Short mmCIF file of C-alpha atoms in Angstrom, two decimals:
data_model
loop_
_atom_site.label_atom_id
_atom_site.label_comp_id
_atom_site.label_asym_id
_atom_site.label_seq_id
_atom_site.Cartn_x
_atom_site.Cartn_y
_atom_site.Cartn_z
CA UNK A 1 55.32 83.78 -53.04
CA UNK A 2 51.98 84.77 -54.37
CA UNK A 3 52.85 87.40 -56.62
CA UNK A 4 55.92 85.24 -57.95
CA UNK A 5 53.02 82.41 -59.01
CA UNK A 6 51.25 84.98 -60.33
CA UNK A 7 53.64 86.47 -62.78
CA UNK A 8 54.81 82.56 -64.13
CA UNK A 9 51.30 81.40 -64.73
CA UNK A 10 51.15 83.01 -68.13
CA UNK A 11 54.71 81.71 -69.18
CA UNK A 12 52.91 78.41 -68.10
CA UNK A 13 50.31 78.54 -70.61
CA UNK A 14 51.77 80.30 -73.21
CA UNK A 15 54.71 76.26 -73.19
CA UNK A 16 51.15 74.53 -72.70
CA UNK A 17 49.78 75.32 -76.17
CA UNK A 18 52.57 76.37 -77.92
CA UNK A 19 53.86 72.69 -78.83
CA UNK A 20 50.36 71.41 -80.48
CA UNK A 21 50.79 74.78 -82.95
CA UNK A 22 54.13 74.29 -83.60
CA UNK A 23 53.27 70.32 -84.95
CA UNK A 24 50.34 72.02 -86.87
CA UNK A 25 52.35 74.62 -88.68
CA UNK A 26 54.77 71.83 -89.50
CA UNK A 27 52.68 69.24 -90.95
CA UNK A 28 52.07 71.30 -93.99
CA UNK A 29 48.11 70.93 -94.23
CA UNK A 30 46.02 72.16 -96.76
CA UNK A 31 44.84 75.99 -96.86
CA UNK A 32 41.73 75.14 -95.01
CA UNK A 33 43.36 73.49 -92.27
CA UNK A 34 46.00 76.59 -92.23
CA UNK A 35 42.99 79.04 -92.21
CA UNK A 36 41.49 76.83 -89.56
CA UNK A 37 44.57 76.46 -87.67
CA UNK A 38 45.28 80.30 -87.77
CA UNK A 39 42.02 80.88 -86.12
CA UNK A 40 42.63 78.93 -83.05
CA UNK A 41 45.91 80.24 -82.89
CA UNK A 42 43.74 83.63 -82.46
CA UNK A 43 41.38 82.41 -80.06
CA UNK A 44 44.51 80.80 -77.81
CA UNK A 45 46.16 84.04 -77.98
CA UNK A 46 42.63 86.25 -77.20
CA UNK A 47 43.00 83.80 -74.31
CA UNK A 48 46.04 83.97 -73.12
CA UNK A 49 45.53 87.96 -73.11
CA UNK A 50 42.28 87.61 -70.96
CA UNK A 51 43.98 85.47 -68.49
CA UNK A 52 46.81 88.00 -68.11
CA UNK A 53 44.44 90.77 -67.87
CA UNK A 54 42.71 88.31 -64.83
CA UNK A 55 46.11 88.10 -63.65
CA UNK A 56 46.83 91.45 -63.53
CA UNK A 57 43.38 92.43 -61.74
CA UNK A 58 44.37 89.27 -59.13
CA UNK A 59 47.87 91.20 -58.76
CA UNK A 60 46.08 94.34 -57.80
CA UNK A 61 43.41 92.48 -55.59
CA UNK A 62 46.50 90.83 -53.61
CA UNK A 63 48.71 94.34 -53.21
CA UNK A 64 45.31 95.63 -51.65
CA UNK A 65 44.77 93.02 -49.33
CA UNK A 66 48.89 93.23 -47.84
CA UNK A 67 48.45 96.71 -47.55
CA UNK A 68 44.88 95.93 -45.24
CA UNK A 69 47.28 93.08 -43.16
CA UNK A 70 49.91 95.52 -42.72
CA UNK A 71 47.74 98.39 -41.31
CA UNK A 72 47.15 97.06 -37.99
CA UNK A 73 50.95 96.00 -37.76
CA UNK A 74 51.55 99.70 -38.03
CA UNK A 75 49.02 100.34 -35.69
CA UNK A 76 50.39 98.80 -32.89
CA UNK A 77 54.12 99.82 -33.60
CA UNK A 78 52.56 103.63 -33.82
CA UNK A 79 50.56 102.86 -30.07
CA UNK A 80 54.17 100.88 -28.78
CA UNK A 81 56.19 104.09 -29.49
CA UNK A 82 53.36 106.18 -27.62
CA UNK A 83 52.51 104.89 -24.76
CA UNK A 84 52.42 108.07 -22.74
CA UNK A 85 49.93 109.58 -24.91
CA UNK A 86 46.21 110.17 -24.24
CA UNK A 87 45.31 109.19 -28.11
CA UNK A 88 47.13 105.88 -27.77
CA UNK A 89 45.25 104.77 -24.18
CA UNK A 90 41.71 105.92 -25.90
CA UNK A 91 42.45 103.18 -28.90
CA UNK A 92 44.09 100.76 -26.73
CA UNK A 93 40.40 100.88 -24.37
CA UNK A 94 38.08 100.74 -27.68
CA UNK A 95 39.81 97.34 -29.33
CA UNK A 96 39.35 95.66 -25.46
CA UNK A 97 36.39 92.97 -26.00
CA UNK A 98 37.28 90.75 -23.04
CA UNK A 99 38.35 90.32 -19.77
CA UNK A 100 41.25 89.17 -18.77
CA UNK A 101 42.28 87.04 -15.71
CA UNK A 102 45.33 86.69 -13.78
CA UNK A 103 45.62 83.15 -14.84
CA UNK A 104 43.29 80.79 -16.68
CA UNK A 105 40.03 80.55 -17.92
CA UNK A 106 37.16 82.86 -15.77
CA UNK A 107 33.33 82.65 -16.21
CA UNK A 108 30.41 84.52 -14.56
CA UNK A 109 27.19 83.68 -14.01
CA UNK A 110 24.48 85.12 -12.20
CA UNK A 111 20.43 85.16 -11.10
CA UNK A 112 17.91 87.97 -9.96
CA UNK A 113 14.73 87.23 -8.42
CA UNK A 114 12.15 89.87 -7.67
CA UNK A 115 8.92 88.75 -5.43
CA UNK A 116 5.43 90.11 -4.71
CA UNK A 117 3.77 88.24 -2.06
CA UNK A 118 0.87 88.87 -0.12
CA UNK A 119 -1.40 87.08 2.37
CA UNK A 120 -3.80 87.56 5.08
CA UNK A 121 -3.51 87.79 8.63
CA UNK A 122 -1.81 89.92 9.80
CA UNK A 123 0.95 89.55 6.63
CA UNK A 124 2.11 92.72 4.95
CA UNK A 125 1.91 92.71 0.89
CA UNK A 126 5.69 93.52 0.07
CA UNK A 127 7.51 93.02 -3.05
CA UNK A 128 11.45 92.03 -2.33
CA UNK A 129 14.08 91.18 -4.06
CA UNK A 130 14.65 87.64 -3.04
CA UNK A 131 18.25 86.92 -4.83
CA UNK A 132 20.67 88.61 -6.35
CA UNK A 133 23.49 86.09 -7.15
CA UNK A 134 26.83 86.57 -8.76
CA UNK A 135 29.03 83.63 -9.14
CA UNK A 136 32.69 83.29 -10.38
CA UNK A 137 34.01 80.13 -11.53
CA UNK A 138 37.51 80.02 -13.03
CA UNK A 139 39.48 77.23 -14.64
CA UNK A 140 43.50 77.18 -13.76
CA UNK A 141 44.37 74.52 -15.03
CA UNK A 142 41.88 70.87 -16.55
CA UNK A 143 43.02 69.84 -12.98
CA UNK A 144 42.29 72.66 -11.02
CA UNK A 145 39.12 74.85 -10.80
CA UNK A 146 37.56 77.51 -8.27
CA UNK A 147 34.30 79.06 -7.39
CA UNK A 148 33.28 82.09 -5.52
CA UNK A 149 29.54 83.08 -5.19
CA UNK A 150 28.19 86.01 -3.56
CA UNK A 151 24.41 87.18 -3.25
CA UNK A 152 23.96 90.82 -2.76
CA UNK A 153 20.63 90.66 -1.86
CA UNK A 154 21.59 89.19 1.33
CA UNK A 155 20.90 91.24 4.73
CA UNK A 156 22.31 90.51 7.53
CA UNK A 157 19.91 88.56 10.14
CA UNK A 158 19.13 86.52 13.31
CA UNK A 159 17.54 83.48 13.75
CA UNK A 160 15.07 83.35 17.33
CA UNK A 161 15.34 79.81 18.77
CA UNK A 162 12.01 78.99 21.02
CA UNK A 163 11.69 76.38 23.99
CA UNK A 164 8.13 75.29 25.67
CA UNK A 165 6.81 78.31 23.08
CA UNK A 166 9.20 81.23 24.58
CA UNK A 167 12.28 82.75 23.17
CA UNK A 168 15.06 81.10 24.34
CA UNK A 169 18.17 82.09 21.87
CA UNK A 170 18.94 84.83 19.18
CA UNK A 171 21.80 83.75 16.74
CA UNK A 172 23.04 84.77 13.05
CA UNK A 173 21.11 83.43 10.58
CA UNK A 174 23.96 82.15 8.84
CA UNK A 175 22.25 82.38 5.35
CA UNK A 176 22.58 86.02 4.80
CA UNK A 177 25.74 86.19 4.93
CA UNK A 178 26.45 87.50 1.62
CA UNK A 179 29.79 85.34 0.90
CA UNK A 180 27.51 81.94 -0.14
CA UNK A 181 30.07 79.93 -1.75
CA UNK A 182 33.99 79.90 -1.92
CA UNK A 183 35.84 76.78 -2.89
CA UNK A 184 38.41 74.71 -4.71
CA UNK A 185 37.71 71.71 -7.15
CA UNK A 186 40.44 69.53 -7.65
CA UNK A 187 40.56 66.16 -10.49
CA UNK A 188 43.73 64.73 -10.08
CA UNK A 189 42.67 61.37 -9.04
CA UNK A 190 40.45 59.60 -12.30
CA UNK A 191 36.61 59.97 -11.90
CA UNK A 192 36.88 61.57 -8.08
CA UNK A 193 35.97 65.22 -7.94
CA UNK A 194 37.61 66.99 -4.60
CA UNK A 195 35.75 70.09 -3.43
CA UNK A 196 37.78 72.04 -0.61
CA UNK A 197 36.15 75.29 1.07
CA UNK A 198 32.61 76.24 1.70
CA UNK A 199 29.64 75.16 -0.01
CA UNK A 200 26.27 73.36 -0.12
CA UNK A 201 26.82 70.18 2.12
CA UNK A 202 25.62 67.17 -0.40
CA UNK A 203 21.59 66.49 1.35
CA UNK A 204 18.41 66.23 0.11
CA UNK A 205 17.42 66.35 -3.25
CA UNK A 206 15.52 69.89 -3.34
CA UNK A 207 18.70 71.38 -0.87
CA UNK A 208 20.85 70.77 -3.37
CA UNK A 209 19.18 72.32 -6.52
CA UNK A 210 20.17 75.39 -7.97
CA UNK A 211 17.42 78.26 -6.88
CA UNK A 212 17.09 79.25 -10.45
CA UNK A 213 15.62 75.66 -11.19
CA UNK A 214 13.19 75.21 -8.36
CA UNK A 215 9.87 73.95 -8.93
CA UNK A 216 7.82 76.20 -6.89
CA UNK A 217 8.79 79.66 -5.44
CA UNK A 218 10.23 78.61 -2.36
CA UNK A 219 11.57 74.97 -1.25
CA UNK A 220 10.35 72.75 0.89
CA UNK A 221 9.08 73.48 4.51
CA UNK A 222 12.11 70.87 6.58
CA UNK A 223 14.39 73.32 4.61
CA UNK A 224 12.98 76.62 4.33
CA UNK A 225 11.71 76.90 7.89
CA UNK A 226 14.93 77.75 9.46
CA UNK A 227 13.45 79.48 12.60
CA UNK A 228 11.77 76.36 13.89
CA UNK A 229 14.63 73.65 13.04
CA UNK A 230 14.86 73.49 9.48
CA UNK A 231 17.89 72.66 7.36
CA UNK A 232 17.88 75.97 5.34
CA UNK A 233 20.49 75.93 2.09
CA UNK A 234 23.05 74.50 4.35
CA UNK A 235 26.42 75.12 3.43
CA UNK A 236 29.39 75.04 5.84
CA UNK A 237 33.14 74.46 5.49
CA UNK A 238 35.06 71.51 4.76
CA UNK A 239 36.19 68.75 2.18
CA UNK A 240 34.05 66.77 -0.06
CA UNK A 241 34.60 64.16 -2.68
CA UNK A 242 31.83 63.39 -5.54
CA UNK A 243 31.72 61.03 -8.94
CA UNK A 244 30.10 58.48 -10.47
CA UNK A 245 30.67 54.86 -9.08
CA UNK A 246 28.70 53.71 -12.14
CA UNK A 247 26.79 54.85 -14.79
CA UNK A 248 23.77 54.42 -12.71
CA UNK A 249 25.18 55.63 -9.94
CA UNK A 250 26.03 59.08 -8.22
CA UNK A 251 27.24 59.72 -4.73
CA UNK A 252 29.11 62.89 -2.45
CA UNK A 253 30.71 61.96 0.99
CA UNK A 254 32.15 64.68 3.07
CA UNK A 255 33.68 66.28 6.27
CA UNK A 256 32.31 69.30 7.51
CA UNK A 257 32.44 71.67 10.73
CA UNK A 258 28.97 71.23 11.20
CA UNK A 259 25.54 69.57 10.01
CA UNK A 260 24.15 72.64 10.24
CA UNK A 261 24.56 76.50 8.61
CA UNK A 262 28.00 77.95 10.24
CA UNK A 263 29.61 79.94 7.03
CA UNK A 264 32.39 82.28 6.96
CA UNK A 265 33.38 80.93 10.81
CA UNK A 266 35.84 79.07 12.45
CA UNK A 267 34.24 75.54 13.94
CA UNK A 268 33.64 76.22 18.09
CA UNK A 269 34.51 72.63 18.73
CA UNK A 270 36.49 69.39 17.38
CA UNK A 271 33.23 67.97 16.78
CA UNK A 272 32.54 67.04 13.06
CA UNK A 273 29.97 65.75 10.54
CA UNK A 274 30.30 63.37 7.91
CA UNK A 275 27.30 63.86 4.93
CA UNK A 276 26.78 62.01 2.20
CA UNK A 277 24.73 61.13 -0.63
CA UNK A 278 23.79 58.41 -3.37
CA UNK A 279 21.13 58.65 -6.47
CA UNK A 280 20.60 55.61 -8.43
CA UNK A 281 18.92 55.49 -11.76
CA UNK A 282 17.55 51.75 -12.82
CA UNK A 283 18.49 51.35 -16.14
CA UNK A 284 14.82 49.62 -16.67
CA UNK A 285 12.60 52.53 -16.20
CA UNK A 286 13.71 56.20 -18.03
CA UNK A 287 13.62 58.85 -15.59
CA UNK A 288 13.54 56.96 -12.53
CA UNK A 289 16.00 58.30 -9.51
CA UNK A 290 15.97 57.30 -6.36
CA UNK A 291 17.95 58.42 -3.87
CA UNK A 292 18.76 58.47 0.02
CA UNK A 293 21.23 61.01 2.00
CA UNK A 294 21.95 61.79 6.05
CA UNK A 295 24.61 63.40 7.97
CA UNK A 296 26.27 61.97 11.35
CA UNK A 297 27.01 64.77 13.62
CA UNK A 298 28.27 62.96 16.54
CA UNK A 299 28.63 64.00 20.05
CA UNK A 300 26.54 64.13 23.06
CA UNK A 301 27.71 66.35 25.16
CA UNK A 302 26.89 69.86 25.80
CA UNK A 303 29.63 71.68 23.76
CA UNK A 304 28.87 68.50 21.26
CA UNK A 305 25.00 68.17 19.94
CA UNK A 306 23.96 65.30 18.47
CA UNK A 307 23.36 66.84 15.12
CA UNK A 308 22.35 63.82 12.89
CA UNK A 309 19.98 63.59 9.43
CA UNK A 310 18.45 60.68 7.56
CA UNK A 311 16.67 61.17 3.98
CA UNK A 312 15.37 59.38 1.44
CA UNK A 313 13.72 60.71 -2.05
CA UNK A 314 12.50 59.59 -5.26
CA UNK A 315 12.10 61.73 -8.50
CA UNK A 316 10.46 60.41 -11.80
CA UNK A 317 10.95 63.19 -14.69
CA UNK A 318 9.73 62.01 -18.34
CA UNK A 319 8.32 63.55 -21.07
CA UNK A 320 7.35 66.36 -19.35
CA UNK A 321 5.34 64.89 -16.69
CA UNK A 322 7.59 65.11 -13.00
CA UNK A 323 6.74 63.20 -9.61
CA UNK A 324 9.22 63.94 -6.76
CA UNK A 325 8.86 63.08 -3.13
CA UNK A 326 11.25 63.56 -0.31
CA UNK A 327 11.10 62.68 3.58
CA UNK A 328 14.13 64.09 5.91
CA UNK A 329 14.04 62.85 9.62
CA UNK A 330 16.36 65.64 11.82
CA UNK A 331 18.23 65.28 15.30
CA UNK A 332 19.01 68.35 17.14
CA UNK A 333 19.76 67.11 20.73
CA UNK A 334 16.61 65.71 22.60
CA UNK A 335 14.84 67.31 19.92
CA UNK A 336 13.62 65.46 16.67
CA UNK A 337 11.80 66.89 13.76
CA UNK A 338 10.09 65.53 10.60
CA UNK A 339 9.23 66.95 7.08
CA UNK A 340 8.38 65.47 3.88
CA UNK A 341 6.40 66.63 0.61
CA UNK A 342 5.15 65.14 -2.75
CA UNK A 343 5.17 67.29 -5.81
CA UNK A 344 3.51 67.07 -8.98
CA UNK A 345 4.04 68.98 -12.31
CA UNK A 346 3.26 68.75 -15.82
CA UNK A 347 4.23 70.71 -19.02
CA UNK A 348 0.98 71.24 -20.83
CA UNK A 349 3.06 73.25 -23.60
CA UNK A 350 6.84 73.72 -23.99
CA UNK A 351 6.39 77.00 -22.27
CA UNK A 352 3.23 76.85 -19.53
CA UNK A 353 3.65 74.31 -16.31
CA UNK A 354 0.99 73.89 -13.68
CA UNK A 355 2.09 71.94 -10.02
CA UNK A 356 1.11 70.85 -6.91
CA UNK A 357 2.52 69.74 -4.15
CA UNK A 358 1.83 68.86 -0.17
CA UNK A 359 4.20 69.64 2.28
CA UNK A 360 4.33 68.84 6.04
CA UNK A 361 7.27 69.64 8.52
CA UNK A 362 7.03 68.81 12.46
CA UNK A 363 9.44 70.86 14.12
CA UNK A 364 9.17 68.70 17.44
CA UNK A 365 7.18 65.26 16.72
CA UNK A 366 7.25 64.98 20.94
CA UNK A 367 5.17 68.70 21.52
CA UNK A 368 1.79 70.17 19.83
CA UNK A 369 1.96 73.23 22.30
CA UNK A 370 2.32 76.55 20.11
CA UNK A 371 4.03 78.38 17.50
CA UNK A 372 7.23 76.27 17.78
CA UNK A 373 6.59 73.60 17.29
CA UNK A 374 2.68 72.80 15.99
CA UNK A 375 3.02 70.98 12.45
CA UNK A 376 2.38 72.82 9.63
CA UNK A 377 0.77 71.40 6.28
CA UNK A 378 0.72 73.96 3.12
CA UNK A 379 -1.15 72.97 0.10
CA UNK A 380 0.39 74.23 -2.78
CA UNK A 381 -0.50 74.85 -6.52
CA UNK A 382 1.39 76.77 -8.72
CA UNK A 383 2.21 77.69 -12.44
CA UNK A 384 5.34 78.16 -14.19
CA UNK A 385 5.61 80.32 -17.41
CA UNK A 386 9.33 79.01 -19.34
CA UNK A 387 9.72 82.67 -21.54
CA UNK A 388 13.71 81.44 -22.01
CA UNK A 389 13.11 77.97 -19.70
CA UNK A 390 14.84 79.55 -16.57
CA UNK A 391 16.86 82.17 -18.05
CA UNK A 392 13.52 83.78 -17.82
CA UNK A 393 10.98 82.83 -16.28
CA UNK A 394 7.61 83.64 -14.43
CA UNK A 395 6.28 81.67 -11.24
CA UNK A 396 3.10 82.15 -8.96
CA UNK A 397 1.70 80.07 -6.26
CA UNK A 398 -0.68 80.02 -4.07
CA UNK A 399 -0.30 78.83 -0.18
CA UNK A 400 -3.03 77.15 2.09
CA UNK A 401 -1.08 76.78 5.18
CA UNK A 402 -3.02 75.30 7.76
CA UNK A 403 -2.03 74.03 11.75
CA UNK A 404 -2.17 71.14 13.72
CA UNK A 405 -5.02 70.76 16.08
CA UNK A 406 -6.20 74.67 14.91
CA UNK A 407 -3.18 76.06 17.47
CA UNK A 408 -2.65 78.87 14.74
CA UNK A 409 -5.35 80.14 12.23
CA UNK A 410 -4.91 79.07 8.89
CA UNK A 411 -3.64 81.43 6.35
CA UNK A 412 -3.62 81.90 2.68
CA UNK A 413 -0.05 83.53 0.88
CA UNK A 414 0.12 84.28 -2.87
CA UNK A 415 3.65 84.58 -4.43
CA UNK A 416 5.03 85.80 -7.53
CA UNK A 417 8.56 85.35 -8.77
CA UNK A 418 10.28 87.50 -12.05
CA UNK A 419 13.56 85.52 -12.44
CA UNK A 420 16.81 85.71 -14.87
CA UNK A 421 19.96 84.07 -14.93
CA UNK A 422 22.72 83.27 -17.04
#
């Protein structure tokens, strides 16, 4: 079609002028005006030659470029008729950019974390690699999504349970597992996101944000001290729903085996716990959330723990200045436990971050009697250097943890935290 355009554009030109010289030559004019006339009759036809000779060069231009779009045509009728042969595979593997999934959309993300940390008594300077996530999300349809997250830095562990300051229980610490994550979302009901499988059960703010964002090194002490009682990253199997019940308003409600950290494993009773969660943001102050959560676990008999939670938090994060606070009150039978912290930060540049933060957990508010349950207070203050914000990024803090009553001696912990994800 191009080429046919081509070749009646100069036919085109050649009617456009020729009826204004044919009513000159016919209006017999004076020599002058004949002479004058003559000349432009020249310059039309010096014109008319240039264009063709643009023409022609646009001809030769276009007969390139076919050949070009007809090359790879070839191509891949030469590599059809060749499959068997070694040639064929080798350029087949070189024009691969992607990868491709069974069905739908796939994405992977990940995050490595390498620690130094050292302290005094008696604690061993070590560097470890703390993390070493690799998550898979996948899209199968707008209405149907999946995730699967593994960490391989994960080593398989026990947890050591204490009573009256003795050993009482060894069990799987069921955080290093290395299968983290594995479920379903599903949107087919408007606004209502349905989460079926295993992952983090929706309680307490800081439980619930992604490791690669954390504030300080390691979360708070009611999570992070799972050997005396606390929540760890609980996740756990079962069915969730989460949305927005306004625009000020967030929740997640769901039934799980447990309250507690059972992943990868079949529940060991009919006993279950419903968890849930609402954040509200008042529309009057910018960067105001405030938020409460708690899990019901039910039961009281021996095969059934009471297993129940109650939190409430507050963040405030604006113009680089962020206050958060959290307190989380925990059942475990007869037992009850108590934790809370206040954290402050502050970006003095885009990059550089100094906080602090107090934390407290009571792993048994009825006993001060030893290492099991004394209550712990660390004084924290930190700085975080944003290289990529948390693509890349560089943490240390340092750790006063000091005892109730002087039960334990006080210690001092410095750690250090190289981070990337993507």
């Amino acid at each position: 079609m191009a080429t046919r355009m081509i070749k009646i554009l100069p036919l085109c030109l050649v009617f456009l002028f020729a009826p204004s010289a044919l009513r000159a030559q016919t209006s017999s004019p004076e020599s002058g005006e004949v002479e004058t006339l003559r000349k432009k009759i020249e310059a039309q036809e010096a014109q008319i030659k240039l264009l063709r000779e643009m023409l022609d060069r646009q001809q030769s231009m276009l007969e390139a470029i076919q050949q070009k779009l007809a090359q790879p045509v070839a191509s891949d009728q030469n590599k059809s008729s060749h499959t068997n042969s070694s040639e064929s595979a080798k350029a087949a593997t070189q024009t691969t950019e992607s990868v491709e999934a069974g069905a739908g959309k796939i994405r992977f993300n990940g995050l490595a974390q390498v620690w130094f940390a050292s302290g005094n008594e008696g604690f061993r300077d070590t560097f470890r690699l703390r993390r070493a996530q690799l998550r898979f999300s996948g899209e199968l349809n707008p209405k149907l999504k999946w995730t699967v997250m593994l960490d391989a830095a994960k080593a398989l562990s026990a947890n050591d349970s204490f009573e009256g300051g003795a050993l009482s229980d060894v069990k799987i610490d069921q955080s290093s597992r290395i299968l983290q994550e594995a479920f379903l979302t599903l949107d087919y009901i408007p606004r209502v996101h349905l989460d079926a499988g295993q992952f983090k059960v929706p309680l307490s703010l800081e439980l619930l944000q992604q490791a690669s964002a954390l504030d300080t090194i390691e979360r708070a002490l009611f999570i992070s001290d799972r050997s005396r009682g606390g929540l760890g990253v609980a996740r756990d199997i079962g069915l969730a729903m989460r949305g927005r019940l306004h625009r000020q308003v967030d929740y997640q409600l769901g039934l799980f085996n447990s309250s507690g950290e059972h992943q990868n494993d079949s529940d060991r009773n009919d006993q279950k716990a419903l968890i849930g969660r609402v954040a509200f943001r008042p529309p009057f102050i910018k960067g105001l959330q405030v938020g409460a959560s708690g899990a019901w676990g039910g039961g009281e008999r021996p095969d059934r723990v009471r297993r129940d939670r109650a939190g409430g938090e507050v963040l405030f994060d604006r113009n680089g200045f962020k206050f958060k606070s959290e307190l989380m009150a925990i059942t475990d039978g007869d037992t009850h436990r108590l934790g809370y912290y206040a954290h402050v930060g502050y970006r003095i540049t885009p990059r550089l971050e100094p906080v602090f933060r107090f934390d407290s957990f009571d792993p048994n508010t009825g006993l001060e009697t030893g290492q099991a349950n004394v209550t712990e207070r660390d004084y924290v203050a930190g700085l975080n250097y944003y290289i990529n914000e948390n693509k890349l990024k560089l943490q240390m803090n340092y750790l006063r943890k000091t005892f109730e009553n002087g039960l334990l001696p006080s210690r001092n912990l410095v750690l250090v935290n190289l981070q990337t994800s993507w």
